[in-house]
Amino acid sequence: MLAFVAQRALTAIPTLLIVTVMVFGIQRSLPGDPAVILAGEERDPQVIAFIRAKYRLDEPIPVQYVAWLGQLARGDLGVSMRTGEPVSSLILTKLPVTVQLAVLSILVAVAVAIPAGAIAATRKNTGWDVAGTVVALSGLSIPNFWLGIMLILLVSVQLGWLPASGFVPFLEDPLENLRRMIMPAFVLGTGLAAVLMRQMRSSMLEVLSQDFVRTATAKGASGWTTVVRHAMRNALIPVVTILGLQLGTLLSGAVLTEQVFTIPGFGKLIVDAVFNRDYAVVQGVVLFTATSYIAINLAVDVLYAVLDPRISGSRA
Amino acid sequence: MKRPLFRLLLGTALIALLGSAAAQTVRVGLAEDPDVLDPDLGRTYVGRIVFASLCDKLFEITPDLEIFPQLASGYDVADDGLSVTIDVRPGVVFHDGTPLDAEAVKYNLERSKTLPGSNRSSELAQVESIDVVDDDTVRLNLSEPFAPLIALLADRSGMMISPAAAEELGEDFGRSPVCAGPFEFVERVAQDRIALERFDGYWDADAIAIDEVVFLPIPDTSVRLANLQAGDLQVIERAAPTDLGIIRDDPDLTLPSAASLGYQGITVNVANPEPRDDPMATDPRVREAFELAIDREVINDVVFGGEFIVGNQAVPPSSPWYVDAYPIAERDVERARELLREAGHDRVAFEMMVANNPQSVQIGEVVQALAAEAGFDVTVRATEFATALDLWEQGEYDTFQVGWSGRLDPDGNIHSFQTCDGNLNEHGVCDEETSRLLNEARVTSGFDDRYALYEAAAERYLPNRHVIYLYHQQLFFPHTAAMQGFEAYPDGIIRFQGVTLD
């Protein structure tokens, strides 16, 4: 098993190297000279030259790349060219914000989609089903940023119920944190809910038509018990799979939602960094994301191997 | 015995609660996140807004643009203009308790000149050396007389930072700045907030009534306004002209404004990197025809609801530095066509680069429609701003709609753009006589003499029209009615002296 894990970990290294080459290459092929942008409105030639020299932008790209790798090897992600803040601390402060947003969005999505999908399936072709489909379709088609701005105008400006935007850390003030996260989580959650609801409805329909459900009904179980205890549990399996697949989409959807609600999360960090051509931040964030994906995949592989020894055995 | 104690505790708790509730906080919505908070390294406009609460300057301006001493208490320019003696306000301390004396001023000006990457070093290029005359007096020795100097010391070049903190923090100073302004630095969360609290040792403490200032970058103008309307913010900068109706209709909001020191215009690439051979670049008659083809009032009405100020020079018509001999030309399509024919063209086609935001694209489209009637085929190229800057520098553009945020002294709006080796001469124009006149205006003192030089220079560069000035922004600072005593300044900086919250 250990050999298997080691082998899988080793194969991650070339993948990561390819990621570093790609993020480095793509970023430097973008038009827009970071030194000119950073130098600001006045763009004093001396200042531009200083910035180029300080961040080694005047050196050939392969030299810059190797220097960056060397820095990475020492565990240093560099500092933001714009504010001088270490990239690692930027990532560490932004990541929990986006994770919290993602978790809340999933909660919203699940709370809406599972009952709605189940109801639509059990009352197939009734008004309930049609209404559910319409809601799901609207959730899919309404852009997040539009829904976000509309909600701000209605809930915050007109009704004054919730703050319009901004973020307060949970540990600092849990209630205020939630008050500020409800709307963005709702916006992000509705898009996800639509997908989940459709999945829930179809898998529920499938389960309801299976023999064991008929048997349960025949044995005298009430309609409600059949649906909740027997059918729903089975129907949830594909839904959970979809939920997992949607996680990536959720994080990218967070980019726009974070912009609208000015939530200082991961998405906003990378968008602003790209616009400012803050190379160090973009590189750090992309590398961090790639590493996380690889680590998660590795963990899943290992988990499979634990569950089914044939997987590791066949490779050894 | 128990009850009175309980009451006492309850009372104390209530007072504590009320006390904290009464802490007056002003939350400011900024259009962007500032860059590094070091006055010598700072490069953004929003950074200047934060600095105004954090760092006092040797000189300050009134809303009418008059300069008066702030951390200085007076100054004197030598008769030959080659030295400036500045009296330092006695008894001022920085946020860390370091006294602000002549030595500290010397340290600051030398740091501005020599710190690697300092954006201020070119502003202070004429300052050759600084002498400490006594504890409260410094003398700046200049290589040549330099009229804009005091105006520059009323901006970031004149901001004083604590020498002790600067030495101790080194490169990290910009992450926890220590100055001598009304508020001291508490914390910064990138892209989220910059929090300041009142500095008890502030030399002008009576002018400051609020306890805390929090700056929040909110790039979207509608979201920024929504936050103000929802009461989450007390003041925002750069409200969109299209939102002014909503703001004026809202009884809870107040809308002060000031005419900006800057300008917006269309820059024509004449010779960057090489002299170009398209009609717009080679023939001033074609550029004149183009100017006559557009109507500044129409642009202002269509894009900005008529809220901005049309103009045809680097300073607004209301400025004392405006050259009256060149008033704004009326639109004249016939004359424009005639000029084009004289220049030997039936139609002239060129590309106009604009930033890819809705307003700039709209300007492009209005210009395109107006100019088409006179025989110009303008292609509007909306370009992401960082890319546009790059193309501008490289000279890969025909014309570019771009502006300048403006400086107090007219030199700051003209010199870098119109002199042959000006930093921001990205259009490649060069007229030795214009350069000579503008250089002389820098070393000349007295309004009348300087005005004559700017007028003579304008007579040379304005008819050339390699920059076609279009309009000047009106700066709007909507704030809650509960906030009182706020004044809008033409430099776009938010100041809290005299501001109270109900």
mmCIF file of N, CA, C and O in Angstrom, chain B residues 159-195:
data_model
loop_
_atom_site.group_PDB
_atom_site.id
_atom_site.type_symbol
_atom_site.label_atom_id
_atom_site.label_comp_id
_atom_site.label_asym_id
_atom_site.label_seq_id
_atom_site.Cartn_x
_atom_site.Cartn_y
_atom_site.Cartn_z
ATOM 1 N N MET B 159 3.842 64.489 2.341
ATOM 2 C CA MET B 159 3.365 63.664 3.461
ATOM 3 C C MET B 159 4.531 63.229 4.322
ATOM 4 O O MET B 159 5.559 62.801 3.817
ATOM 5 N N MET B 160 4.321 63.325 5.639
ATOM 6 C CA MET B 160 5.399 62.994 6.560
ATOM 7 C C MET B 160 5.116 61.652 7.226
ATOM 8 O O MET B 160 4.022 61.421 7.754
ATOM 9 N N ILE B 161 6.115 60.783 7.196
ATOM 10 C CA ILE B 161 5.974 59.501 7.882
ATOM 11 C C ILE B 161 6.986 59.454 9.028
ATOM 12 O O ILE B 161 7.985 60.174 9.011
ATOM 13 N N SER B 162 6.727 58.612 10.008
ATOM 14 C CA SER B 162 7.610 58.545 11.169
ATOM 15 C C SER B 162 8.962 57.950 10.775
ATOM 16 O O SER B 162 9.025 56.801 10.316
ATOM 17 N N PRO B 163 10.054 58.693 10.946
ATOM 18 C CA PRO B 163 11.366 58.158 10.586
ATOM 19 C C PRO B 163 11.690 56.886 11.384
ATOM 20 O O PRO B 163 12.252 55.934 10.841
ATOM 21 N N ALA B 164 11.285 56.870 12.667
ATOM 22 C CA ALA B 164 11.585 55.696 13.492
ATOM 23 C C ALA B 164 10.902 54.462 12.918
ATOM 24 O O ALA B 164 11.516 53.401 12.764
ATOM 25 N N ALA B 165 9.613 54.609 12.562
ATOM 26 C CA ALA B 165 8.873 53.473 12.017
ATOM 27 C C ALA B 165 9.425 53.077 10.653
ATOM 28 O O ALA B 165 9.532 51.886 10.338
ATOM 29 N N ALA B 166 9.781 54.063 9.847
ATOM 30 C CA ALA B 166 10.307 53.767 8.514
ATOM 31 C C ALA B 166 11.596 52.956 8.619
ATOM 32 O O ALA B 166 11.808 52.004 7.860
ATOM 33 N N GLU B 167 12.451 53.331 9.583
ATOM 34 C CA GLU B 167 13.712 52.605 9.764
ATOM 35 C C GLU B 167 13.447 51.192 10.270
ATOM 36 O O GLU B 167 14.052 50.224 9.821
ATOM 37 N N GLU B 168 12.514 51.094 11.218
ATOM 38 C CA GLU B 168 12.261 49.801 11.840
ATOM 39 C C GLU B 168 11.574 48.829 10.876
ATOM 40 O O GLU B 168 11.928 47.658 10.802
ATOM 41 N N LEU B 169 10.593 49.341 10.103
ATOM 42 C CA LEU B 169 9.794 48.446 9.265
ATOM 43 C C LEU B 169 10.405 48.209 7.887
ATOM 44 O O LEU B 169 10.106 47.210 7.243
ATOM 45 N N GLY B 170 11.230 49.132 7.429
ATOM 46 C CA GLY B 170 11.854 48.959 6.120
ATOM 47 C C GLY B 170 10.828 48.746 5.029
ATOM 48 O O GLY B 170 9.889 49.533 4.880
ATOM 49 N N GLU B 171 10.991 47.662 4.288
ATOM 50 C CA GLU B 171 10.103 47.393 3.159
ATOM 51 C C GLU B 171 8.657 47.153 3.576
ATOM 52 O O GLU B 171 7.747 47.260 2.764
ATOM 53 N N ASP B 172 8.449 46.790 4.856
ATOM 54 C CA ASP B 172 7.100 46.486 5.318
ATOM 55 C C ASP B 172 6.327 47.725 5.758
ATOM 56 O O ASP B 172 5.187 47.609 6.197
ATOM 57 N N PHE B 173 6.962 48.887 5.660
ATOM 58 C CA PHE B 173 6.294 50.102 6.142
ATOM 59 C C PHE B 173 4.906 50.263 5.521
ATOM 60 O O PHE B 173 3.944 50.606 6.211
ATOM 61 N N GLY B 174 4.810 49.997 4.232
ATOM 62 C CA GLY B 174 3.548 50.182 3.511
ATOM 63 C C GLY B 174 2.446 49.237 3.965
ATOM 64 O O GLY B 174 1.301 49.372 3.549
ATOM 65 N N ARG B 175 2.771 48.274 4.815
ATOM 66 C CA ARG B 175 1.743 47.363 5.318
ATOM 67 C C ARG B 175 1.251 47.778 6.700
ATOM 68 O O ARG B 175 0.261 47.242 7.185
ATOM 69 N N SER B 176 1.966 48.678 7.356
ATOM 70 C CA SER B 176 1.459 49.240 8.621
ATOM 71 C C SER B 176 2.035 50.647 8.801
ATOM 72 O O SER B 176 2.909 50.870 9.633
ATOM 73 N N PRO B 177 1.545 51.576 7.990
ATOM 74 C CA PRO B 177 2.110 52.923 7.940
ATOM 75 C C PRO B 177 1.916 53.725 9.230
ATOM 76 O O PRO B 177 0.897 53.575 9.914
ATOM 77 N N VAL B 178 2.903 54.533 9.558
ATOM 78 C CA VAL B 178 2.852 55.400 10.737
ATOM 79 C C VAL B 178 3.103 56.832 10.280
ATOM 80 O O VAL B 178 4.192 57.150 9.798
ATOM 81 N N CYS B 179 2.086 57.690 10.413
ATOM 82 C CA CYS B 179 2.195 59.058 9.919
ATOM 83 C C CYS B 179 1.838 60.038 11.031
ATOM 84 O O CYS B 179 1.891 59.703 12.206
ATOM 85 N N ALA B 180 1.426 61.252 10.647
ATOM 86 C CA ALA B 180 1.052 62.263 11.631
ATOM 87 C C ALA B 180 -0.326 62.824 11.315
ATOM 88 O O ALA B 180 -0.625 63.963 11.635
ATOM 89 N N GLY B 181 -1.179 62.018 10.702
ATOM 90 C CA GLY B 181 -2.509 62.482 10.328
ATOM 91 C C GLY B 181 -3.523 62.254 11.434
ATOM 92 O O GLY B 181 -3.198 61.739 12.497
ATOM 93 N N PRO B 182 -4.791 62.615 11.180
ATOM 94 C CA PRO B 182 -5.827 62.532 12.211
ATOM 95 C C PRO B 182 -6.172 61.108 12.658
ATOM 96 O O PRO B 182 -6.656 60.920 13.758
ATOM 97 N N PHE B 183 -5.924 60.123 11.801
ATOM 98 C CA PHE B 183 -6.266 58.745 12.156
ATOM 99 C C PHE B 183 -5.035 57.860 12.056
ATOM 100 O O PHE B 183 -4.186 58.070 11.201
ATOM 101 N N GLU B 184 -4.971 56.867 12.950
ATOM 102 C CA GLU B 184 -3.843 55.939 12.866
ATOM 103 C C GLU B 184 -4.298 54.593 12.337
ATOM 104 O O GLU B 184 -5.458 54.204 12.450
ATOM 105 N N PHE B 185 -3.343 53.887 11.757
ATOM 106 C CA PHE B 185 -3.610 52.624 11.088
ATOM 107 C C PHE B 185 -3.974 51.525 12.089
ATOM 108 O O PHE B 185 -3.302 51.366 13.102
ATOM 109 N N VAL B 186 -5.049 50.778 11.815
ATOM 110 C CA VAL B 186 -5.420 49.649 12.676
ATOM 111 C C VAL B 186 -5.144 48.332 11.959
ATOM 112 O O VAL B 186 -4.375 47.510 12.423
ATOM 113 N N GLU B 187 -5.791 48.135 10.813
ATOM 114 C CA GLU B 187 -5.564 46.894 10.083
ATOM 115 C C GLU B 187 -5.970 47.056 8.632
ATOM 116 O O GLU B 187 -6.721 47.962 8.271
ATOM 117 N N ARG B 188 -5.439 46.137 7.811
ATOM 118 C CA ARG B 188 -5.844 46.097 6.427
ATOM 119 C C ARG B 188 -6.073 44.652 6.044
ATOM 120 O O ARG B 188 -5.230 43.794 6.316
ATOM 121 N N VAL B 189 -7.230 44.366 5.453
ATOM 122 C CA VAL B 189 -7.481 43.045 4.882
ATOM 123 C C VAL B 189 -7.592 43.283 3.383
ATOM 124 O O VAL B 189 -8.493 43.997 2.938
ATOM 125 N N ALA B 190 -6.644 42.732 2.632
ATOM 126 C CA ALA B 190 -6.582 43.008 1.203
ATOM 127 C C ALA B 190 -7.940 42.788 0.562
ATOM 128 O O ALA B 190 -8.624 41.810 0.851
ATOM 129 N N GLN B 191 -8.347 43.713 -0.303
ATOM 130 C CA GLN B 191 -9.590 43.659 -1.070
ATOM 131 C C GLN B 191 -10.834 43.714 -0.202
ATOM 132 O O GLN B 191 -11.935 43.484 -0.681
ATOM 133 N N ASP B 192 -10.668 43.954 1.083
ATOM 134 C CA ASP B 192 -11.822 43.952 1.964
ATOM 135 C C ASP B 192 -11.950 45.264 2.709
ATOM 136 O O ASP B 192 -12.938 45.975 2.561
ATOM 137 N N ARG B 193 -10.956 45.618 3.506
ATOM 138 C CA ARG B 193 -11.089 46.875 4.239
ATOM 139 C C ARG B 193 -9.750 47.405 4.738
ATOM 140 O O ARG B 193 -8.792 46.642 4.923
ATOM 141 N N ILE B 194 -9.719 48.714 4.955
ATOM 142 C CA ILE B 194 -8.599 49.360 5.623
ATOM 143 C C ILE B 194 -9.232 50.121 6.780
ATOM 144 O O ILE B 194 -10.096 50.971 6.557
ATOM 145 N N ALA B 195 -8.848 49.787 7.997
ATOM 146 C CA ALA B 195 -9.478 50.401 9.163
ATOM 147 C C ALA B 195 -8.497 51.342 9.850
ATOM 148 O O ALA B 195 -7.334 50.998 10.066
#
